[in-house]
XYZ file of C-alpha atoms in Angstrom:
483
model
C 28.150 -8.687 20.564
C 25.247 -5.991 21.304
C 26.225 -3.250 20.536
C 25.733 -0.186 23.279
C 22.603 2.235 23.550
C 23.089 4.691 20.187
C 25.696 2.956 18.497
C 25.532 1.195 15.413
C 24.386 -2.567 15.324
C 27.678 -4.725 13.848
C 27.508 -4.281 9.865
C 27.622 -8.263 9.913
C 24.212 -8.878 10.959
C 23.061 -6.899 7.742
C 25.845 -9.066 5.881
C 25.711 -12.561 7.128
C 21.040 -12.491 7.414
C 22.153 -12.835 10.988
C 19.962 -10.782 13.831
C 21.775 -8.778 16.246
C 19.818 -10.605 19.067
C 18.875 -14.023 20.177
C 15.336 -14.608 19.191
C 12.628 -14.021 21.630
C 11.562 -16.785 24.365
C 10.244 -17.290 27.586
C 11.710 -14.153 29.913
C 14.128 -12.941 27.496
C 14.344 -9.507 25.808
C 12.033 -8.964 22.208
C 14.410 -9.413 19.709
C 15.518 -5.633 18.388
C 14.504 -4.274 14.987
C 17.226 -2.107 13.938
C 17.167 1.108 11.776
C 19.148 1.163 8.898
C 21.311 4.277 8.572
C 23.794 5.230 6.029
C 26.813 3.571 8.175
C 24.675 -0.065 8.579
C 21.832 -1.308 11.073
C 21.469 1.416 13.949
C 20.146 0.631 17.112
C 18.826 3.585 19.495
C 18.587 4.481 23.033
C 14.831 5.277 22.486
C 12.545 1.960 20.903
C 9.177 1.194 21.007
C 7.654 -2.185 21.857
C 5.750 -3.652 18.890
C 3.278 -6.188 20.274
C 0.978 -8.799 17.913
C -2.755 -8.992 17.775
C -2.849 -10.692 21.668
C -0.891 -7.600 23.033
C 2.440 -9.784 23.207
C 5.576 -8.193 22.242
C 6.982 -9.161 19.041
C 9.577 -6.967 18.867
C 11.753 -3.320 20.062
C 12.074 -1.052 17.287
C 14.594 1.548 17.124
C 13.207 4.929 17.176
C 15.721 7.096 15.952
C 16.166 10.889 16.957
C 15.841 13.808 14.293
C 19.641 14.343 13.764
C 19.837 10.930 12.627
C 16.850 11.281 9.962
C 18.748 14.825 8.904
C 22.247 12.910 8.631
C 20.713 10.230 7.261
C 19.202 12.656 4.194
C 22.602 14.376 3.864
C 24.152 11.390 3.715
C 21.715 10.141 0.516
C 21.973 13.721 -0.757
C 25.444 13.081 -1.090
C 25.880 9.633 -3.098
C 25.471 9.221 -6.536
C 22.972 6.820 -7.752
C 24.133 3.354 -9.305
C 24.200 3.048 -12.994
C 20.875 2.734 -14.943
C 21.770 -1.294 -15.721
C 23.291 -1.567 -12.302
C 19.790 -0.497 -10.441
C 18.388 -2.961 -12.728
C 20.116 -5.816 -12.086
C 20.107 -5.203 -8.334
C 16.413 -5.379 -7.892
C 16.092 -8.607 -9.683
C 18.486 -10.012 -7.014
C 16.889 -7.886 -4.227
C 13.337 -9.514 -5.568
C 14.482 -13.376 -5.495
C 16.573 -12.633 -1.901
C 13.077 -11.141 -0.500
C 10.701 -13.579 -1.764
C 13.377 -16.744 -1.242
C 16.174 -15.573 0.762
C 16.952 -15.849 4.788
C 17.204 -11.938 5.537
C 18.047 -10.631 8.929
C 18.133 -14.257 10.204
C 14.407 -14.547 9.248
C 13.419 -17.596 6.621
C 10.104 -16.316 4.431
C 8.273 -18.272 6.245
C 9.002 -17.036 9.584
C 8.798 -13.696 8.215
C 5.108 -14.316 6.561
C 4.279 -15.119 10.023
C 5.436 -12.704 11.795
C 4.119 -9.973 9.583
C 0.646 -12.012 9.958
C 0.801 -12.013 13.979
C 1.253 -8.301 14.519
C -0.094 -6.927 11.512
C -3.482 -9.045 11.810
C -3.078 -9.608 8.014
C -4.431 -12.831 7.189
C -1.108 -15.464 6.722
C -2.577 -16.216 3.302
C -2.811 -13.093 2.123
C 1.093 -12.362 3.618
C 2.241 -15.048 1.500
C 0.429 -13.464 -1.711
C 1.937 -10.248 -0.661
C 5.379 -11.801 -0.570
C 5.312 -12.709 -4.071
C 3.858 -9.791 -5.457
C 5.993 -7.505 -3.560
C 9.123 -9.788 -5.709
C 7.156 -9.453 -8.702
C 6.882 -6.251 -8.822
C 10.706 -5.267 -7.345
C 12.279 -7.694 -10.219
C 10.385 -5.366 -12.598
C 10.533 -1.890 -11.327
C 13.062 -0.978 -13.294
C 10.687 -1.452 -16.646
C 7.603 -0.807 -14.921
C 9.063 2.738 -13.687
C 10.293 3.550 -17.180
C 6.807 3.412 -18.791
C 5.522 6.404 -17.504
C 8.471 8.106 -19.384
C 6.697 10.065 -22.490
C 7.357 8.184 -25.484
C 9.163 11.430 -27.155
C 11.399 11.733 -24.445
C 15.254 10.506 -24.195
C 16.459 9.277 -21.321
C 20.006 10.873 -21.613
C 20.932 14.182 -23.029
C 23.928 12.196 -24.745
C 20.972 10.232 -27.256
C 21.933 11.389 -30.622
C 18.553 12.998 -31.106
C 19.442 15.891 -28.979
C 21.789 17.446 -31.235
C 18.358 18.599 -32.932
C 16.611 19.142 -29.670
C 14.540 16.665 -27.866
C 12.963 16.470 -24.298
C 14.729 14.859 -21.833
C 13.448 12.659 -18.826
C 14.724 14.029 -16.060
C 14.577 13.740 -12.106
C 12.727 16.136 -9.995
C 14.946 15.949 -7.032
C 17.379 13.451 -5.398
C 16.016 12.223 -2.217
C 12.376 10.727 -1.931
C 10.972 10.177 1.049
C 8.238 7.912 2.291
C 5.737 7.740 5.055
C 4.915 4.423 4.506
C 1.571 2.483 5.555
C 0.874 -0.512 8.142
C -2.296 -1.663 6.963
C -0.928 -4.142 3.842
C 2.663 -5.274 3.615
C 2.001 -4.957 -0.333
C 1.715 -1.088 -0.200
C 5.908 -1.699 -0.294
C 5.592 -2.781 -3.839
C 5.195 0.832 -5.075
C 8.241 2.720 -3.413
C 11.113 0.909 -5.102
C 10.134 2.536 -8.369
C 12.021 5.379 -7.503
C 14.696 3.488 -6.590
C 15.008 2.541 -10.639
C 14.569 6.078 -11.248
C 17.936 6.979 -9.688
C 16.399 8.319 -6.108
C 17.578 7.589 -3.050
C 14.915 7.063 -0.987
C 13.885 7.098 2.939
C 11.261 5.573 4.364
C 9.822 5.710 7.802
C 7.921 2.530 8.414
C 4.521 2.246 10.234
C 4.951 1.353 13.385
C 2.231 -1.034 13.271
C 3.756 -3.115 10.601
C 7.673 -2.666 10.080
C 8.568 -5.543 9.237
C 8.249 -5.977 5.762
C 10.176 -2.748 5.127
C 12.891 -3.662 6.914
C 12.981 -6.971 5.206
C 12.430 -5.173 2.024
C 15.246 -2.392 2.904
C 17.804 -5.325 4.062
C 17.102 -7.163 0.824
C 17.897 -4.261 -1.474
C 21.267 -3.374 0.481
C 22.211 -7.240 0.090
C 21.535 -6.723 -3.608
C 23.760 -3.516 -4.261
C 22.256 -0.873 -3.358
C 24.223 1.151 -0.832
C 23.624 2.175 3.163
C 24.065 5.690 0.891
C 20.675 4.111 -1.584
C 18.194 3.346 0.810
C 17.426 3.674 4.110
C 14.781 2.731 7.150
C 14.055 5.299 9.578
C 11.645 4.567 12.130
C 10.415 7.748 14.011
C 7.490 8.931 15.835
C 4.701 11.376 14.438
C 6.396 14.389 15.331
C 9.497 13.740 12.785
C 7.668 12.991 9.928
C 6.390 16.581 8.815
C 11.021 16.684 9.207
C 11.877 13.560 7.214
C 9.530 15.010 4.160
C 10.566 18.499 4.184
C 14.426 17.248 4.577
C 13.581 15.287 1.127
C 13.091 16.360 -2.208
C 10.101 14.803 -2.728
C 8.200 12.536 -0.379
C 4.916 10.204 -0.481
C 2.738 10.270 2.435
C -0.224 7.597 3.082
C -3.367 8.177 5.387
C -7.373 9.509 5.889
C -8.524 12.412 4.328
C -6.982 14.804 6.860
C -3.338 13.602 5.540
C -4.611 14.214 2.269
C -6.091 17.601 2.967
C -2.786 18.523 4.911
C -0.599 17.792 1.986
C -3.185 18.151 -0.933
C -1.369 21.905 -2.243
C 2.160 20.648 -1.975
C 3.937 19.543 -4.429
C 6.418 18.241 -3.416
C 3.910 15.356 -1.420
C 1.940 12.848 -3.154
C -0.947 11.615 -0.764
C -2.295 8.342 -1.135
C -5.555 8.642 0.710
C -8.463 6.186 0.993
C -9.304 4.464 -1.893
C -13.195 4.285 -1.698
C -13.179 1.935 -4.884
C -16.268 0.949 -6.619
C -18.052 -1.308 -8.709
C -21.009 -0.187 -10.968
C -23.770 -2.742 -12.661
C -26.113 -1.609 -15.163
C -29.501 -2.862 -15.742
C -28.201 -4.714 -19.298
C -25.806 -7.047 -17.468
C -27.144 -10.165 -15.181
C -25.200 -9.789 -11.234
C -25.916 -13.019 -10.661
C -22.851 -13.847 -13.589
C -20.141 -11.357 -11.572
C -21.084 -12.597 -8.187
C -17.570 -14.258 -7.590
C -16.147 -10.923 -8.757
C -18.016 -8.778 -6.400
C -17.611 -10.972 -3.543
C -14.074 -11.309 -3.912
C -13.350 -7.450 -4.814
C -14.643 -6.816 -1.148
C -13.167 -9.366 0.534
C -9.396 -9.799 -1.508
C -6.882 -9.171 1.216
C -9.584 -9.466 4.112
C -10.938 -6.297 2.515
C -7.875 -4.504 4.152
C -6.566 -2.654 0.957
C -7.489 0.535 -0.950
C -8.396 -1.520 -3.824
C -11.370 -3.615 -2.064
C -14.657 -2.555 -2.972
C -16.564 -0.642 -0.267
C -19.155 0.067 -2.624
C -21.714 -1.374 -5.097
C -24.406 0.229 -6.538
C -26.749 -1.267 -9.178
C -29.139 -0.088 -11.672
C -32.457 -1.915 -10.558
C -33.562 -3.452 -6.995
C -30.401 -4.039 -5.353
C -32.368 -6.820 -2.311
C -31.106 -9.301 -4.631
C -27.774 -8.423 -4.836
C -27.757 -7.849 -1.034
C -29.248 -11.082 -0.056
C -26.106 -13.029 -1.910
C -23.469 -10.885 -1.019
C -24.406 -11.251 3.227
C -25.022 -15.739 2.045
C -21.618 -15.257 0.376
C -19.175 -13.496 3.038
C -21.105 -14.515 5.739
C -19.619 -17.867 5.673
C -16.175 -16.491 6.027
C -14.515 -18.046 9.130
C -13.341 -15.864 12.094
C -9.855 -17.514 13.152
C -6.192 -16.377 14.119
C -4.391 -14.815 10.908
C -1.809 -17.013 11.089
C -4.172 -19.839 10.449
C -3.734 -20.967 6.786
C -7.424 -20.953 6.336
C -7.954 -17.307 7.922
C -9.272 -14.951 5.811
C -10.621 -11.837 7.788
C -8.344 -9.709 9.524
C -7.587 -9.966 13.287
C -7.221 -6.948 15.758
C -6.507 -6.161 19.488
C -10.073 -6.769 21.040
C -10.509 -2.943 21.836
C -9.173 -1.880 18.816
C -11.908 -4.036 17.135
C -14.518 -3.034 18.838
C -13.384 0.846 17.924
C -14.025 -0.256 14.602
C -17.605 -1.639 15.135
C -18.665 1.326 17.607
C -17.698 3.919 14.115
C -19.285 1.272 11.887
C -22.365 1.782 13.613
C -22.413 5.281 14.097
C -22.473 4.956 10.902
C -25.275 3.008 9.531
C -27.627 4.812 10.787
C -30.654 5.070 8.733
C -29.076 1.867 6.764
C -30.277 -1.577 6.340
C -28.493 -4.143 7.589
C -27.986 -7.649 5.827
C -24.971 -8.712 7.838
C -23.146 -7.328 10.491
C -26.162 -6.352 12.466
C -25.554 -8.796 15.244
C -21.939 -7.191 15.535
C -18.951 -7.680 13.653
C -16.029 -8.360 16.281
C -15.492 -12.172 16.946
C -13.615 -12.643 20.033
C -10.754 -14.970 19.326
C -10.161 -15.901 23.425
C -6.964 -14.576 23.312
C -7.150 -10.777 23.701
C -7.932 -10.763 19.407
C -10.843 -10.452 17.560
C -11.597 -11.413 13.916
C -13.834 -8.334 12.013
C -16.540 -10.107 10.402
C -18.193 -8.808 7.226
C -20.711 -6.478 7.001
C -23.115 -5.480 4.268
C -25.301 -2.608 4.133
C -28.223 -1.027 1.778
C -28.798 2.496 1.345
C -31.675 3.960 -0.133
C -29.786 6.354 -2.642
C -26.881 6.538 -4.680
C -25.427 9.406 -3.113
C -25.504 8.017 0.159
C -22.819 9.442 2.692
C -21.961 5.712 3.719
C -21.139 5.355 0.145
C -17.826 7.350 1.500
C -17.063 5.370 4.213
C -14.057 3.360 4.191
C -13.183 0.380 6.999
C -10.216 -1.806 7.191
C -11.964 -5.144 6.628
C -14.951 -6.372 4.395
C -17.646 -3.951 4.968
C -19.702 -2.943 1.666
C -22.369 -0.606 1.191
C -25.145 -1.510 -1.756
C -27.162 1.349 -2.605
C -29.331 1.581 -6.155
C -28.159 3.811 -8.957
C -30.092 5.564 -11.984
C -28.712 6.696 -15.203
C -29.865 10.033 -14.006
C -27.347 9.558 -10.725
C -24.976 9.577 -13.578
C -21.345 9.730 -12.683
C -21.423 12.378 -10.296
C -22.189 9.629 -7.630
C -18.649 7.326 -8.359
C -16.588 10.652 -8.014
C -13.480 9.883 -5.753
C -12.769 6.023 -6.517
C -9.120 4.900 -6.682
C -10.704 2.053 -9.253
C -14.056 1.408 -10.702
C -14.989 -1.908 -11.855
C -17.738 -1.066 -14.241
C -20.213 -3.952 -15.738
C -22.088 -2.231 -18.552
C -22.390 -2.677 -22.474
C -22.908 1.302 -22.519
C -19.903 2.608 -24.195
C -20.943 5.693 -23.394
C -20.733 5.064 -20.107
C -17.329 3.898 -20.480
C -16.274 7.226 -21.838
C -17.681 9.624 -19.489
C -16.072 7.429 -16.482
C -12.923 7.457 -18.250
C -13.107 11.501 -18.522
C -13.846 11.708 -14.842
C -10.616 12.974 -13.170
C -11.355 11.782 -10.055
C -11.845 8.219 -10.936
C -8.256 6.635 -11.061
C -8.781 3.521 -12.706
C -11.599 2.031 -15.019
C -11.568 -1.571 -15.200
C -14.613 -2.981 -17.604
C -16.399 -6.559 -17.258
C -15.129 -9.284 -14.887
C -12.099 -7.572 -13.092
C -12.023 -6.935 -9.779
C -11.015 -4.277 -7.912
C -7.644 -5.381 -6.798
C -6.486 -6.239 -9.731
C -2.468 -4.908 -9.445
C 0.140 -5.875 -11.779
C 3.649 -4.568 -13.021
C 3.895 -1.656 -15.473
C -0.357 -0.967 -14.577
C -0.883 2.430 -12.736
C -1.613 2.159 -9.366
C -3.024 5.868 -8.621
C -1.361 7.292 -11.753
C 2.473 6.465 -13.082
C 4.806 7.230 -9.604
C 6.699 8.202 -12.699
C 4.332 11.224 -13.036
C 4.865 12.362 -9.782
C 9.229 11.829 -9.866
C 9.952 12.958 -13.094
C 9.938 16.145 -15.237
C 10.716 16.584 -19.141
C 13.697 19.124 -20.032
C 14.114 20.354 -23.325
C 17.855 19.937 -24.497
C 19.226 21.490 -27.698
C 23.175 20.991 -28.282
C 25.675 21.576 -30.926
């Protein structure tokens, strides 16, 4: 039975995997993504039409009102969290039920599709996302605890209080999350804090919801409570209210999120990643081409971890010349073809993305791209070809310049550049022999990660920082002394 505008979806579509509505065909209704409150799957009077990369609908999302989101915080506020080897064990199940599992009345597979169609994500890279979203969820609960300092307890009951030690303690109770669209693996970090003992919101983009939702469903199936973890789609206007209604909240965006939230801190901003790789004249390119081509176009060069920038000690032509060979031969096809490999817009969105891509280059040399980068698909899509261009200095402002799909800027670099030029890079894939080099990259603050010889860029696995510990950001030590 469907329910009525504003009241709760039945509690047995979350428990049975099956959806509250008939699936979508011919003149019938898009089937109805729910949010899930702290009473079960909520459906409102106000949803939004999600549509796929054609413009067709894919599905209605509930769009729920601001005294839901401040119910819904009270209503985590309240609960306790589950027991340290309880949280454990419930993301190992949530992990195999996400990656394996029929959730919401949506197989994997149908789900990897899906996520492809709207999101423009290429199906292949959904699929990788799948299982590294369940690798990384079956080891949260180890993966959050390492950025616990080694001399802190986790308890104040450890014996070694009685003589005082620091305890690892939470910085608030609720954590709230503005999630991203632009990856379905960006909801591999979040769930951390679910091992942590938070109970944690998230409002999904409404671009991609999907794999939250999926994600969200998955964990509740698992253990954790409608009182745990919650979805709460929302429009721009509520999200300043779902952070400041949480303890502590993550927030992802362009630099004028980041400069918004940079002095609270109570926010952690993950911005653009603008990640790098660095050659110096006493290593050959032509041995790391495989890594440079795929740490721009991993993930159809979508993520914060692609390289958007190479610069080389030497004549970079070279280097320029086999990176536009390399990519160029990408094919431009649906994402939900299993050979796709470049992500797929709207048409006009694409072309949005070529007109600031241009813009620009300016005073740039083109190797690829010049001839355009939107391929029409015939279907009201486009694939976004790969683009390479060469600057004439290090310190280049297209060095900065971020697009979601493989677009790389090559630009020469000195020892005299020095480091000042690789300043803001989420990671750095350096290719050196200089230890030296090594060093001062490593004391850069603004460099996040440093990853030496033949690693690329995306490189992501369990217990590895992403942008620093989340750990670092949720946690506090507490010194406790008892008799």
């Amino acid at each position: 039975m469907t329910p009525a505008p504003g009241a709760p979806a039945p509690a047995a579509a979350l428990a049975t995997g099956a959806p509250a509505t008939s699936g979508f065909a011919g003149n019938a209704q898009p089937p109805q993504l729910d949010a899930l409150g702290p009473k079960g799957p909520y459906r409102a009077r106000n949803r939004l039409t999600v549509t796929d990369v054609t413009g067709a609908p894919a599905a209605e999302l509930s769009m729920v009102p601001g005294v839901f989101v401040h119910r819904t915080l009270t209503a985590l506020r309240r609960a306790a969290p589950l027991s340290p080897d309880e949280r454990a064990a419930a993301l190992v199940r949530a992990a195999e039920l996400f990656s394996t599992g029929t959730v919401a009345g949506r197989s994997v597979a149908e789900h990897e599709h899906l996520v492809s169609r709207v999101g423009g994500v290429p199906v292949g890279v959904v699929r990788t996302a799948t299982q590294a979203i369940a690798t990384r969820l079956a080891a949260a609960y180890d993966s959050a605890r390492r950025a616990r300092p080694q001399g802190a307890a986790d308890d104040w009951r450890d014996p070694l209080t009685r003589a005082g030690r620091a305890v690892w303690a939470r910085r608030g109770e609720v954590f709230a999350v503005n999630a991203a669209g632009n990856h379905p693996g960006t909801h591999s970090l979040w769930p951390e804090a679910l091992a942590l003992g938070f109970r944690v919101a998230v409002r999904p983009s409404r671009r991609e919801p999907f794999t939250p939702h999926r994600l969200i469903t998955a964990l509740r199936s698992a253990g954790f409570g409608p009182d745990q973890v919650a979805l709460l789609p929302t429009g721009h206007d509520l999200a300043g209210e779902l952070l400041n209604g949480a303890d502590l909240g993550m927030v992802y965006g362009g630099d004028d999120v980041v400069r918004r939230h940079h002095a609270e801190r109570t926010v952690l901003t993950q911005g653009p990643g603008r990640s790098k790789i660095l050659l110096t004249a006493d290593v050959d390119w032509r041995d790391h081409l495989d890594t440079i081509v795929d740490s721009v176009s991993h993930h159809g060069g979508t993520g914060c971890v692609n390289a958007t920038a190479v610069l080389v000690e030497g004549d970079p032509e070279p280097l320029c010349e086999a990176l536009a060979e390399r990519l160029g031969h990408l094919p431009a096809l649906a994402p939900d073809h299993d050979e796709a490999v470049l992500p797929v817009q709207p048409v006009a969105t694409a072309r949005a993305f070529a007109t600031h891509l241009a813009g620009r280059a300016a005073g740039t040399r083109p190797w690829l791209g010049a001839d355009g980068v939107v391929a029409e698909l015939g279907d009201g899509s486009a694939a976004l070809r790969p683009a390479v261009h060469q600057t004439d200095r290090p310190d280049a402002p297209q060095l900065g310049v971020e697009l979601p799909f493989p677009c790389v800027w090559v630009a020469p670099w000195t020892p005299d550049a020095g480091v000042a030029v690789l300043r803001h890079s989420l990671v750095l894939t350096v290719l050196t022999r200089q230890e030296e080099l090594i060093d001062r990259l490593l004391d850069e603050p603004t460099i996040g990660n440093v990853y030496v010889g033949d690693v690329p860029t995306y490189r992501i696995a369990p217990g590895l920082p992403h942008d620093g510990f989340l750990g670092d950001f949720l946690m506090r030590t507490k010194a406790v002394v008892r008799t």
